[in-house]
PDB file of C-alpha atoms and ligand atoms in Angstrom:
ATOM      1  CA  UNK A  15     110.526 125.793  86.218  1.00  0.00           C
ATOM      2  CA  UNK A  16     111.390 127.390  89.542  1.00  0.00           C
ATOM      3  CA  UNK A  17     108.819 128.058  92.295  1.00  0.00           C
ATOM      4  CA  UNK A  18     108.853 129.491  95.848  1.00  0.00           C
ATOM      5  CA  UNK A  19     109.947 126.106  97.196  1.00  0.00           C
ATOM      6  CA  UNK A  20     112.807 125.605  94.709  1.00  0.00           C
ATOM      7  CA  UNK A  21     116.221 125.327  96.405  1.00  0.00           C
ATOM      8  CA  UNK A  22     119.008 127.364  94.842  1.00  0.00           C
ATOM      9  CA  UNK A  23     122.670 126.340  94.545  1.00  0.00           C
ATOM     10  CA  UNK A  24     125.616 127.904  92.713  1.00  0.00           C
ATOM     11  CA  UNK A  25     129.318 127.767  91.902  1.00  0.00           C
ATOM     12  CA  UNK A  26     131.385 130.933  92.225  1.00  0.00           C
ATOM     13  CA  UNK A  27     134.771 131.777  90.728  1.00  0.00           C
ATOM     14  CA  UNK A  28     136.692 134.135  88.496  1.00  0.00           C
ATOM     15  CA  UNK A  29     136.634 133.055  85.675  1.00  0.00           C
ATOM     16  CA  UNK A  30     133.628 130.739  85.893  1.00  0.00           C
ATOM     17  CA  UNK A  31     132.235 130.389  82.357  1.00  0.00           C
ATOM     18  CA  UNK A  32     134.104 127.109  81.769  1.00  0.00           C
ATOM     19  CA  UNK A  33     132.630 125.330  84.823  1.00  0.00           C
ATOM     20  CA  UNK A  34     130.959 121.953  84.243  1.00  0.00           C
ATOM     21  CA  UNK A  35     129.413 121.994  87.719  1.00  0.00           C
ATOM     22  CA  UNK A  36     126.002 123.441  86.652  1.00  0.00           C
ATOM     23  CA  UNK A  37     125.610 120.657  84.069  1.00  0.00           C
ATOM     24  CA  UNK A  38     126.514 117.962  86.623  1.00  0.00           C
ATOM     25  CA  UNK A  39     124.373 119.209  89.507  1.00  0.00           C
ATOM     26  CA  UNK A  40     121.293 120.142  87.470  1.00  0.00           C
ATOM     27  CA  UNK A  41     121.359 116.673  85.878  1.00  0.00           C
ATOM     28  CA  UNK A  42     121.648 115.103  89.355  1.00  0.00           C
ATOM     29  CA  UNK A  43     118.724 117.154  90.762  1.00  0.00           C
ATOM     30  CA  UNK A  44     116.594 116.183  87.746  1.00  0.00           C
ATOM     31  CA  UNK A  45     117.515 112.498  88.031  1.00  0.00           C
ATOM     32  CA  UNK A  46     116.449 112.356  91.707  1.00  0.00           C
ATOM     33  CA  UNK A  47     113.379 114.600  91.263  1.00  0.00           C
ATOM     34  CA  UNK A  48     114.765 117.258  93.638  1.00  0.00           C
ATOM     35  CA  UNK A  49     113.223 120.716  93.149  1.00  0.00           C
ATOM     36  CA  UNK A  50     116.484 122.671  92.922  1.00  0.00           C
ATOM     37  CA  UNK A  51     118.613 124.625  90.470  1.00  0.00           C
ATOM     38  CA  UNK A  52     122.345 125.340  90.214  1.00  0.00           C
ATOM     39  CA  UNK A  53     123.927 128.286  88.404  1.00  0.00           C
ATOM     40  CA  UNK A  54     127.434 129.626  87.734  1.00  0.00           C
ATOM     41  CA  UNK A  55     128.033 133.076  89.247  1.00  0.00           C
ATOM     42  CA  UNK A  56     130.996 135.242  88.314  1.00  0.00           C
ATOM     43  CA  UNK A  57     132.372 136.669  91.590  1.00  0.00           C
ATOM     44  CA  UNK A  58     135.521 138.807  91.681  1.00  0.00           C
ATOM     45  CA  UNK A  59     137.777 139.162  94.762  1.00  0.00           C
ATOM     46  CA  UNK A  60     136.213 142.556  95.464  1.00  0.00           C
ATOM     47  CA  UNK A  61     132.697 141.151  95.068  1.00  0.00           C
ATOM     48  CA  UNK A  62     133.211 138.178  97.421  1.00  0.00           C
ATOM     49  CA  UNK A  63     132.024 139.759 100.739  1.00  0.00           C
ATOM     50  CA  UNK A  64     128.793 141.077  99.162  1.00  0.00           C
ATOM     51  CA  UNK A  65     128.095 137.746  97.449  1.00  0.00           C
ATOM     52  CA  UNK A  66     128.554 135.843 100.731  1.00  0.00           C
ATOM     53  CA  UNK A  67     126.217 138.175 102.604  1.00  0.00           C
ATOM     54  CA  UNK A  68     123.464 137.712 100.015  1.00  0.00           C
ATOM     55  CA  UNK A  69     124.048 133.925  99.913  1.00  0.00           C
ATOM     56  CA  UNK A  70     122.955 133.690 103.573  1.00  0.00           C
ATOM     57  CA  UNK A  71     119.343 134.252 102.487  1.00  0.00           C
ATOM     58  CA  UNK A  72     119.261 133.426  98.772  1.00  0.00           C
ATOM     59  CA  UNK A  73     121.087 130.059  98.522  1.00  0.00           C
ATOM     60  CA  UNK A  74     121.017 126.593 100.123  1.00  0.00           C
ATOM     61  CA  UNK A  75     124.627 125.897  99.209  1.00  0.00           C
ATOM     62  CA  UNK A  76     127.413 126.732  96.776  1.00  0.00           C
ATOM     63  CA  UNK A  77     130.718 125.522  95.429  1.00  0.00           C
ATOM     64  CA  UNK A  78     133.832 127.665  95.305  1.00  0.00           C
ATOM     65  CA  UNK A  79     136.586 127.547  92.744  1.00  0.00           C
ATOM     66  CA  UNK A  80     139.706 129.572  91.880  1.00  0.00           C
ATOM     67  CA  UNK A  81     140.601 132.106  93.290  1.00  0.00           C
ATOM     68  CA  UNK A  82     138.318 132.068  96.357  1.00  0.00           C
ATOM     69  CA  UNK A  83     138.961 128.702  98.063  1.00  0.00           C
ATOM     70  CA  UNK A  84     141.181 130.255 100.772  1.00  0.00           C
ATOM     71  CA  UNK A  85     139.824 133.800 100.760  1.00  0.00           C
ATOM     72  CA  UNK A  86     136.322 132.656 101.715  1.00  0.00           C
ATOM     73  CA  UNK A  87     137.346 131.099 105.049  1.00  0.00           C
ATOM     74  CA  UNK A  88     137.339 134.226 107.303  1.00  0.00           C
ATOM     75  CA  UNK A  89     133.750 134.992 106.214  1.00  0.00           C
ATOM     76  CA  UNK A  90     132.335 131.586 107.209  1.00  0.00           C
ATOM     77  CA  UNK A  91     130.588 130.674 110.482  1.00  0.00           C
ATOM     78  CA  UNK A  92     132.306 127.292 110.700  1.00  0.00           C
ATOM     79  CA  UNK A  93     134.491 124.851 108.747  1.00  0.00           C
ATOM     80  CA  UNK A  94     135.119 121.116 109.053  1.00  0.00           C
ATOM     81  CA  UNK A  95     138.428 119.821 110.484  1.00  0.00           C
ATOM     82  CA  UNK A  96     139.488 118.600 107.024  1.00  0.00           C
ATOM     83  CA  UNK A  97     138.870 122.048 105.510  1.00  0.00           C
ATOM     84  CA  UNK A  98     140.830 123.641 108.368  1.00  0.00           C
ATOM     85  CA  UNK A  99     143.802 121.338 107.718  1.00  0.00           C
ATOM     86  CA  UNK A 100     143.599 121.947 103.975  1.00  0.00           C
ATOM     87  CA  UNK A 101     143.185 125.700 104.446  1.00  0.00           C
ATOM     88  CA  UNK A 102     140.686 125.464 101.607  1.00  0.00           C
ATOM     89  CA  UNK A 103     136.895 125.342 101.154  1.00  0.00           C
ATOM     90  CA  UNK A 104     135.101 124.265  97.967  1.00  0.00           C
ATOM     91  CA  UNK A 105     131.639 123.493  99.401  1.00  0.00           C
ATOM     92  CA  UNK A 106     129.488 125.760 101.556  1.00  0.00           C
ATOM     93  CA  UNK A 107     126.167 124.745 103.133  1.00  0.00           C
ATOM     94  CA  UNK A 108     123.761 127.473 104.213  1.00  0.00           C
ATOM     95  CA  UNK A 109     121.763 126.632 107.352  1.00  0.00           C
ATOM     96  CA  UNK A 110     119.582 129.205 109.167  1.00  0.00           C
ATOM     97  CA  UNK A 111     121.484 132.033 107.504  1.00  0.00           C
ATOM     98  CA  UNK A 112     124.862 130.646 108.582  1.00  0.00           C
ATOM     99  CA  UNK A 113     127.642 129.498 106.235  1.00  0.00           C
ATOM    100  CA  UNK A 114     129.473 126.196 106.876  1.00  0.00           C
ATOM    101  CA  UNK A 115     132.513 125.248 104.767  1.00  0.00           C
ATOM    102  CA  UNK A 116     133.981 121.896 103.772  1.00  0.00           C
ATOM    103  CA  UNK A 117     136.413 120.606 101.165  1.00  0.00           C
ATOM    104  CA  UNK A 118     135.647 117.655  98.893  1.00  0.00           C
ATOM    105  CA  UNK A 119     138.645 117.816  96.500  1.00  0.00           C
ATOM    106  CA  UNK A 120     140.731 115.146  98.265  1.00  0.00           C
ATOM    107  CA  UNK A 121     137.804 112.787  98.907  1.00  0.00           C
ATOM    108  CA  UNK A 122     136.926 113.204  95.209  1.00  0.00           C
ATOM    109  CA  UNK A 123     140.463 112.297  94.196  1.00  0.00           C
ATOM    110  CA  UNK A 124     140.442 109.209  96.434  1.00  0.00           C
ATOM    111  CA  UNK A 125     137.141 107.961  94.967  1.00  0.00           C
ATOM    112  CA  UNK A 126     138.408 108.663  91.437  1.00  0.00           C
ATOM    113  CA  UNK A 127     141.612 106.700  92.033  1.00  0.00           C
ATOM    114  CA  UNK A 128     139.593 103.783  93.441  1.00  0.00           C
ATOM    115  CA  UNK A 129     137.178 103.868  90.518  1.00  0.00           C
ATOM    116  CA  UNK A 130     139.723 104.204  87.715  1.00  0.00           C
ATOM    117  CA  UNK A 131     142.663 102.156  89.023  1.00  0.00           C
ATOM    118  CA  UNK A 132     141.094 100.074  91.832  1.00  0.00           C
ATOM    119  CA  UNK A 133     143.973 101.349  93.948  1.00  0.00           C
ATOM    120  CA  UNK A 134     143.447 101.843  97.697  1.00  0.00           C
ATOM    121  CA  UNK A 135     145.422 104.741  99.191  1.00  0.00           C
ATOM    122  CA  UNK A 136     146.128 102.725 102.336  1.00  0.00           C
ATOM    123  CA  UNK A 137     149.624 101.278 102.002  1.00  0.00           C
ATOM    124  CA  UNK A 138     150.332 103.013  98.674  1.00  0.00           C
ATOM    125  CA  UNK A 139     153.594 104.724  97.729  1.00  0.00           C
ATOM    126  CA  UNK A 140     152.444 108.068  96.380  1.00  0.00           C
ATOM    127  CA  UNK A 141     154.382 110.807  94.621  1.00  0.00           C
ATOM    128  CA  UNK A 142     152.731 114.195  94.107  1.00  0.00           C
ATOM    129  CA  UNK A 143     153.909 116.672  91.464  1.00  0.00           C
ATOM    130  CA  UNK A 144     153.196 120.257  92.563  1.00  0.00           C
ATOM    131  CA  UNK A 145     152.545 121.953  95.891  1.00  0.00           C
ATOM    132  CA  UNK A 146     149.623 124.359  95.423  1.00  0.00           C
ATOM    133  CA  UNK A 147     146.212 124.526  97.084  1.00  0.00           C
ATOM    134  CA  UNK A 148     145.001 121.127  95.886  1.00  0.00           C
ATOM    135  CA  UNK A 149     148.145 119.377  97.130  1.00  0.00           C
ATOM    136  CA  UNK A 150     147.717 120.758 100.637  1.00  0.00           C
ATOM    137  CA  UNK A 151     144.263 119.162 100.901  1.00  0.00           C
ATOM    138  CA  UNK A 152     145.463 115.989  99.234  1.00  0.00           C
ATOM    139  CA  UNK A 153     148.602 115.510 101.336  1.00  0.00           C
ATOM    140  CA  UNK A 154     146.747 115.581 104.685  1.00  0.00           C
ATOM    141  CA  UNK A 155     144.085 113.275 103.237  1.00  0.00           C
ATOM    142  CA  UNK A 156     146.743 110.810 102.016  1.00  0.00           C
ATOM    143  CA  UNK A 157     148.414 110.873 105.436  1.00  0.00           C
ATOM    144  CA  UNK A 158     145.083 110.169 107.171  1.00  0.00           C
ATOM    145  CA  UNK A 159     144.198 107.462 104.626  1.00  0.00           C
ATOM    146  CA  UNK A 160     147.347 105.552 105.662  1.00  0.00           C
ATOM    147  CA  UNK A 161     149.492 105.811 102.559  1.00  0.00           C
ATOM    148  CA  UNK A 162     152.886 104.157 103.182  1.00  0.00           C
ATOM    149  CA  UNK A 163     155.138 106.732 101.545  1.00  0.00           C
ATOM    150  CA  UNK A 164     154.562 110.268 100.343  1.00  0.00           C
ATOM    151  CA  UNK A 165     156.892 112.355  98.203  1.00  0.00           C
ATOM    152  CA  UNK A 166     156.133 115.942  97.168  1.00  0.00           C
ATOM    153  CA  UNK A 167     158.030 117.321  94.164  1.00  0.00           C
ATOM    154  CA  UNK A 168     157.674 121.009  93.415  1.00  0.00           C
ATOM    155  CA  UNK A 169     159.314 123.704  91.284  1.00  0.00           C
ATOM    156  CA  UNK A 170     159.658 125.860  94.421  1.00  0.00           C
ATOM    157  CA  UNK A 171     161.261 123.418  96.867  1.00  0.00           C
ATOM    158  CA  UNK A 172     160.714 125.707  99.905  1.00  0.00           C
ATOM    159  CA  UNK A 173     156.926 125.324  99.597  1.00  0.00           C
ATOM    160  CA  UNK A 174     157.236 121.525  99.519  1.00  0.00           C
ATOM    161  CA  UNK A 175     159.615 121.637 102.515  1.00  0.00           C
ATOM    162  CA  UNK A 176     157.134 123.660 104.583  1.00  0.00           C
ATOM    163  CA  UNK A 177     154.216 121.371 103.729  1.00  0.00           C
ATOM    164  CA  UNK A 178     156.338 118.273 104.470  1.00  0.00           C
ATOM    165  CA  UNK A 179     157.086 119.695 107.941  1.00  0.00           C
ATOM    166  CA  UNK A 180     153.388 120.239 108.586  1.00  0.00           C
ATOM    167  CA  UNK A 181     152.493 116.749 107.368  1.00  0.00           C
ATOM    168  CA  UNK A 182     155.139 115.197 109.611  1.00  0.00           C
ATOM    169  CA  UNK A 183     153.775 117.103 112.615  1.00  0.00           C
ATOM    170  CA  UNK A 184     150.304 115.774 111.737  1.00  0.00           C
ATOM    171  CA  UNK A 185     151.474 112.198 110.979  1.00  0.00           C
ATOM    172  CA  UNK A 186     154.932 111.684 112.547  1.00  0.00           C
ATOM    173  CA  UNK A 187     155.173 108.004 111.520  1.00  0.00           C
ATOM    174  CA  UNK A 188     154.631 108.693 107.805  1.00  0.00           C
ATOM    175  CA  UNK A 189     157.603 108.279 105.452  1.00  0.00           C
ATOM    176  CA  UNK A 190     157.251 111.752 103.920  1.00  0.00           C
ATOM    177  CA  UNK A 191     159.795 113.774 101.946  1.00  0.00           C
ATOM    178  CA  UNK A 192     160.155 116.389  99.242  1.00  0.00           C
ATOM    179  CA  UNK A 193     162.444 117.466  96.408  1.00  0.00           C
ATOM    180  CA  UNK A 194     162.801 120.238  93.861  1.00  0.00           C
ATOM    181  CA  UNK A 195     161.599 119.313  90.362  1.00  0.00           C
ATOM    182  CA  UNK A 196     165.003 120.287  88.908  1.00  0.00           C
ATOM    183  CA  UNK A 197     166.971 118.061  91.327  1.00  0.00           C
ATOM    184  CA  UNK A 198     167.144 115.071  89.005  1.00  0.00           C
ATOM    185  CA  UNK A 199     168.736 112.468  91.348  1.00  0.00           C
ATOM    186  CA  UNK A 200     166.164 113.248  94.076  1.00  0.00           C
ATOM    187  CA  UNK A 201     163.299 113.228  91.567  1.00  0.00           C
ATOM    188  CA  UNK A 202     164.485 109.833  90.303  1.00  0.00           C
ATOM    189  CA  UNK A 203     164.598 108.496  93.892  1.00  0.00           C
ATOM    190  CA  UNK A 204     161.173 109.894  94.731  1.00  0.00           C
ATOM    191  CA  UNK A 205     159.513 108.375  91.649  1.00  0.00           C
ATOM    192  CA  UNK A 206     161.247 105.025  92.030  1.00  0.00           C
ATOM    193  CA  UNK A 207     158.867 102.508  93.620  1.00  0.00           C
ATOM    194  CA  UNK A 208     155.805 104.764  93.333  1.00  0.00           C
ATOM    195  CA  UNK A 209     152.434 103.042  92.939  1.00  0.00           C
ATOM    196  CA  UNK A 210     150.635 106.295  92.186  1.00  0.00           C
ATOM    197  CA  UNK A 211     151.875 109.577  90.709  1.00  0.00           C
ATOM    198  CA  UNK A 212     149.424 112.471  91.035  1.00  0.00           C
ATOM    199  CA  UNK A 213     150.086 115.404  88.694  1.00  0.00           C
ATOM    200  CA  UNK A 214     148.890 118.564  90.475  1.00  0.00           C
ATOM    201  CA  UNK A 215     150.896 121.327  88.795  1.00  0.00           C
ATOM    202  CA  UNK A 216     149.182 123.710  86.425  1.00  0.00           C
ATOM    203  CA  UNK A 217     151.710 122.744  83.736  1.00  0.00           C
ATOM    204  CA  UNK A 218     149.605 121.116  81.034  1.00  0.00           C
ATOM    205  CA  UNK A 219     146.640 123.460  81.196  1.00  0.00           C
ATOM    206  CA  UNK A 220     147.755 125.052  77.918  1.00  0.00           C
ATOM    207  CA  UNK A 221     148.430 123.579  74.492  1.00  0.00           C
ATOM    208  CA  UNK A 222     152.192 123.119  74.010  1.00  0.00           C
ATOM    209  CA  UNK A 223     152.986 122.800  77.751  1.00  0.00           C
ATOM    210  CA  UNK A 224     155.629 120.209  78.610  1.00  0.00           C
ATOM    211  CA  UNK A 225     155.747 117.824  81.591  1.00  0.00           C
ATOM    212  CA  UNK A 226     156.875 118.736  85.133  1.00  0.00           C
ATOM    213  CA  UNK A 227     159.110 115.610  85.191  1.00  0.00           C
ATOM    214  CA  UNK A 228     160.506 113.413  82.438  1.00  0.00           C
ATOM    215  CA  UNK A 229     157.681 110.838  82.007  1.00  0.00           C
ATOM    216  CA  UNK A 230     160.320 108.152  81.320  1.00  0.00           C
ATOM    217  CA  UNK A 231     161.327 108.358  85.027  1.00  0.00           C
ATOM    218  CA  UNK A 232     157.903 107.149  86.205  1.00  0.00           C
ATOM    219  CA  UNK A 233     157.971 103.382  86.865  1.00  0.00           C
ATOM    220  CA  UNK A 234     156.007 101.376  84.297  1.00  0.00           C
ATOM    221  CA  UNK A 235     154.083  99.677  87.136  1.00  0.00           C
ATOM    222  CA  UNK A 236     152.806 103.029  88.471  1.00  0.00           C
ATOM    223  CA  UNK A 237     149.405 104.632  87.815  1.00  0.00           C
ATOM    224  CA  UNK A 238     149.424 108.281  86.708  1.00  0.00           C
ATOM    225  CA  UNK A 239     146.493 110.491  87.748  1.00  0.00           C
ATOM    226  CA  UNK A 240     146.593 113.961  86.189  1.00  0.00           C
ATOM    227  CA  UNK A 241     144.229 116.422  87.906  1.00  0.00           C
ATOM    228  CA  UNK A 242     143.979 118.434  84.658  1.00  0.00           C
ATOM    229  CA  UNK A 243     140.972 117.560  82.428  1.00  0.00           C
ATOM    230  CA  UNK A 244     142.721 117.803  79.045  1.00  0.00           C
ATOM    231  CA  UNK A 245     145.226 115.372  77.482  1.00  0.00           C
ATOM    232  CA  UNK A 246     148.492 116.644  78.953  1.00  0.00           C
ATOM    233  CA  UNK A 247     151.964 115.826  77.672  1.00  0.00           C
ATOM    234  CA  UNK A 248     152.771 113.670  80.724  1.00  0.00           C
ATOM    235  CA  UNK A 249     149.483 111.747  80.413  1.00  0.00           C
ATOM    236  CA  UNK A 250     149.941 111.062  76.691  1.00  0.00           C
ATOM    237  CA  UNK A 251     153.588 109.988  77.074  1.00  0.00           C
ATOM    238  CA  UNK A 252     152.872 107.739  80.073  1.00  0.00           C
ATOM    239  CA  UNK A 253     149.976 106.114  78.194  1.00  0.00           C
ATOM    240  CA  UNK A 254     152.284 105.522  75.199  1.00  0.00           C
ATOM    241  CA  UNK A 255     154.677 103.719  77.572  1.00  0.00           C
ATOM    242  CA  UNK A 256     151.823 101.450  78.686  1.00  0.00           C
ATOM    243  CA  UNK A 257     151.165 102.955  82.131  1.00  0.00           C
ATOM    244  CA  UNK A 258     147.628 103.123  83.456  1.00  0.00           C
ATOM    245  CA  UNK A 259     146.594 106.796  83.276  1.00  0.00           C
ATOM    246  CA  UNK A 260     143.634 109.061  84.033  1.00  0.00           C
ATOM    247  CA  UNK A 261     142.835 112.698  83.441  1.00  0.00           C
ATOM    248  CA  UNK A 262     141.076 114.866  86.051  1.00  0.00           C
ATOM    249  CA  UNK A 263     137.434 114.394  85.003  1.00  0.00           C
ATOM    250  CA  UNK A 264     136.683 111.545  87.474  1.00  0.00           C
ATOM    251  CA  UNK A 265     137.993 113.772  90.294  1.00  0.00           C
ATOM    252  CA  UNK A 266     135.711 116.610  89.195  1.00  0.00           C
ATOM    253  CA  UNK A 267     132.732 114.239  89.145  1.00  0.00           C
ATOM    254  CA  UNK A 268     133.464 112.729  92.573  1.00  0.00           C
ATOM    255  CA  UNK A 269     134.202 116.019  94.336  1.00  0.00           C
ATOM    256  CA  UNK A 270     130.860 117.240  92.945  1.00  0.00           C
ATOM    257  CA  UNK A 271     129.129 114.050  94.076  1.00  0.00           C
ATOM    258  CA  UNK A 272     130.496 114.563  97.605  1.00  0.00           C
ATOM    259  CA  UNK A 273     129.149 118.174  97.625  1.00  0.00           C
ATOM    260  CA  UNK A 274     125.776 116.838  96.461  1.00  0.00           C
ATOM    261  CA  UNK A 275     125.718 114.325  99.356  1.00  0.00           C
ATOM    262  CA  UNK A 276     126.608 117.078 101.854  1.00  0.00           C
ATOM    263  CA  UNK A 277     123.766 119.323 100.632  1.00  0.00           C
ATOM    264  CA  UNK A 278     121.009 116.765 100.063  1.00  0.00           C
ATOM    265  CA  UNK A 279     121.932 113.934 102.458  1.00  0.00           C
ATOM    266  CA  UNK A 280     121.320 111.611  99.496  1.00  0.00           C
ATOM    267  CA  UNK A 281     123.638 109.375  97.491  1.00  0.00           C
ATOM    268  CA  UNK A 282     124.648 111.235  94.326  1.00  0.00           C
ATOM    269  CA  UNK A 283     123.774 109.726  90.907  1.00  0.00           C
ATOM    270  CA  UNK A 284     127.453 109.554  89.895  1.00  0.00           C
ATOM    271  CA  UNK A 285     126.820 108.055  86.436  1.00  0.00           C
ATOM    272  CA  UNK A 286     124.357 110.845  85.608  1.00  0.00           C
ATOM    273  CA  UNK A 287     126.851 113.467  86.804  1.00  0.00           C
ATOM    274  CA  UNK A 288     129.672 111.869  84.792  1.00  0.00           C
ATOM    275  CA  UNK A 289     127.581 111.768  81.602  1.00  0.00           C
ATOM    276  CA  UNK A 290     126.685 115.461  82.088  1.00  0.00           C
ATOM    277  CA  UNK A 291     130.341 116.422  82.657  1.00  0.00           C
ATOM    278  CA  UNK A 292     131.387 114.537  79.524  1.00  0.00           C
ATOM    279  CA  UNK A 293     128.678 116.108  77.337  1.00  0.00           C
TER     280      UNK A 293
HETATM  281  N1  NAP B 312     140.087 117.575  88.598  1.00  0.00           N
HETATM  282  C1  NAP B 312     139.623 118.408  89.508  1.00  0.00           C
HETATM  283  O1  NAP B 312     138.510 118.282  90.001  1.00  0.00           O
HETATM  284  C2  NAP B 312     140.517 119.535  89.971  1.00  0.00           C
HETATM  285  C3  NAP B 312     140.133 120.305  91.084  1.00  0.00           C
HETATM  286  C4  NAP B 312     140.982 121.342  91.474  1.00  0.00           C
HETATM  287  C5  NAP B 312     142.170 121.581  90.778  1.00  0.00           C
HETATM  288  N2  NAP B 312     142.525 120.806  89.701  1.00  0.00           N
HETATM  289  C6  NAP B 312     143.810 121.038  88.997  1.00  0.00           C
HETATM  290  O2  NAP B 312     144.872 120.903  89.943  1.00  0.00           O
HETATM  291  C7  NAP B 312     145.979 121.691  89.542  1.00  0.00           C
HETATM  292  C8  NAP B 312     146.518 122.463  90.738  1.00  0.00           C
HETATM  293  O3  NAP B 312     145.540 123.347  91.241  1.00  0.00           O
HETATM  294  P1  NAP B 312     145.903 124.292  92.488  1.00  0.00           P
HETATM  295  O4  NAP B 312     144.655 124.987  92.880  1.00  0.00           O
HETATM  296  O5  NAP B 312     146.672 123.494  93.494  1.00  0.00           O
HETATM  297  O6  NAP B 312     146.898 125.345  91.762  1.00  0.00           O
HETATM  298  P2  NAP B 312     147.936 126.357  92.420  1.00  0.00           P
HETATM  299  O7  NAP B 312     147.675 126.539  93.883  1.00  0.00           O
HETATM  300  O8  NAP B 312     147.971 127.534  91.528  1.00  0.00           O
HETATM  301  O9  NAP B 312     149.362 125.590  92.286  1.00  0.00           O
HETATM  302  C9  NAP B 312     149.971 125.426  91.022  1.00  0.00           C
HETATM  303  C10 NAP B 312     151.143 124.456  91.131  1.00  0.00           C
HETATM  304  O10 NAP B 312     151.682 124.278  89.812  1.00  0.00           O
HETATM  305  C11 NAP B 312     153.098 124.524  89.856  1.00  0.00           C
HETATM  306  N3  NAP B 312     153.524 125.058  88.574  1.00  0.00           N
HETATM  307  C12 NAP B 312     152.971 126.100  87.897  1.00  0.00           C
HETATM  308  N4  NAP B 312     153.655 126.294  86.731  1.00  0.00           N
HETATM  309  C13 NAP B 312     154.630 125.355  86.705  1.00  0.00           C
HETATM  310  C14 NAP B 312     155.669 125.058  85.769  1.00  0.00           C
HETATM  311  N5  NAP B 312     155.809 125.750  84.647  1.00  0.00           N
HETATM  312  N6  NAP B 312     156.496 124.016  86.048  1.00  0.00           N
HETATM  313  C15 NAP B 312     156.343 123.296  87.177  1.00  0.00           C
HETATM  314  N7  NAP B 312     155.398 123.538  88.107  1.00  0.00           N
HETATM  315  C16 NAP B 312     154.558 124.567  87.877  1.00  0.00           C
HETATM  316  C17 NAP B 312     153.276 125.525  90.992  1.00  0.00           C
HETATM  317  O11 NAP B 312     154.629 125.468  91.423  1.00  0.00           O
HETATM  318  P3  NAP B 312     155.283 126.639  92.341  1.00  0.00           P
HETATM  319  O12 NAP B 312     154.853 126.328  93.757  1.00  0.00           O
HETATM  320  O13 NAP B 312     156.724 126.511  92.104  1.00  0.00           O
HETATM  321  O14 NAP B 312     154.699 127.932  91.823  1.00  0.00           O
HETATM  322  C18 NAP B 312     152.283 124.944  92.024  1.00  0.00           C
HETATM  323  O15 NAP B 312     152.842 123.844  92.689  1.00  0.00           O
HETATM  324  C19 NAP B 312     145.502 122.610  88.430  1.00  0.00           C
HETATM  325  O16 NAP B 312     146.060 122.145  87.229  1.00  0.00           O
HETATM  326  C20 NAP B 312     143.991 122.442  88.433  1.00  0.00           C
HETATM  327  O17 NAP B 312     143.484 122.507  87.119  1.00  0.00           O
HETATM  328  C21 NAP B 312     141.710 119.797  89.302  1.00  0.00           C
END
């Protein structure tokens, strides 16, 4: 039951009906006895400026999902250095009518990889499949976390080339390179010796989708983390080969937990949030 002192939070996106964030955050508020609620709000591109103006007085914070993670930035009063590097915001805190943006996707991925595989990013050989918004945040985070080698494989090689240039300017000592997904010898080289392969393309979101690379090329000693929640072709085929694999749910839970910490200043009840996301 909401009262005058209840804090209000939300997630915005288009579409938004599928979001598990309300389940996770409401369960977390309940578990810690925090008087707050969290709702999903459908916001179109055209409706974004009006939503943000009203959020200054009506909300304490909100999450942002597709397609607004970049578009929101010019409307904010400040963003963290990591959000500026990523060019992406998924968490906004409202303080005294001002909007402050941050991104928790990459920190969520790092915690998920630690939790599921026990694999530290420092010193790891990492190969990323894809080069969209999530990869931008992830690549700078991996560079800062001290990964030993980073390879970015993308359908559109030019995008991976541009990001690789930016990463090398940010972290000149990093062994960082890219290749086109259809350049088989380079893909083979990039995957060879990988400790961690992170699947960040949208291929696999739909039933019947194939894999962005031949799963047989991924070393059997590697861990495969697929950012997609469902059982993708690459995840199933790597698991059949005996690789350690994970779908994207732990990342969702940990990026949400990081948002929760930012808003409340309290440690998030991760197990409660995970159980809610799985329900
Ligand atoms: N688990 C979580 O918490 C979480 C959070 C955020 C996102 N995600 C997932 O992360 C993935 C990427 O999200 P995003 O925001 O970065 O998406 P995005 O910006 O739209 O990028 C999509 C990427 O997929 C590639 N791609 C699309 N169709 C492809 C195909 N048929 N073959 C090969 N590559 C293809 C694109 O390649 P081109 O550059 O060539 O177009 C691009 O690199 C999505 O699957 C999303 O569901 C998970």
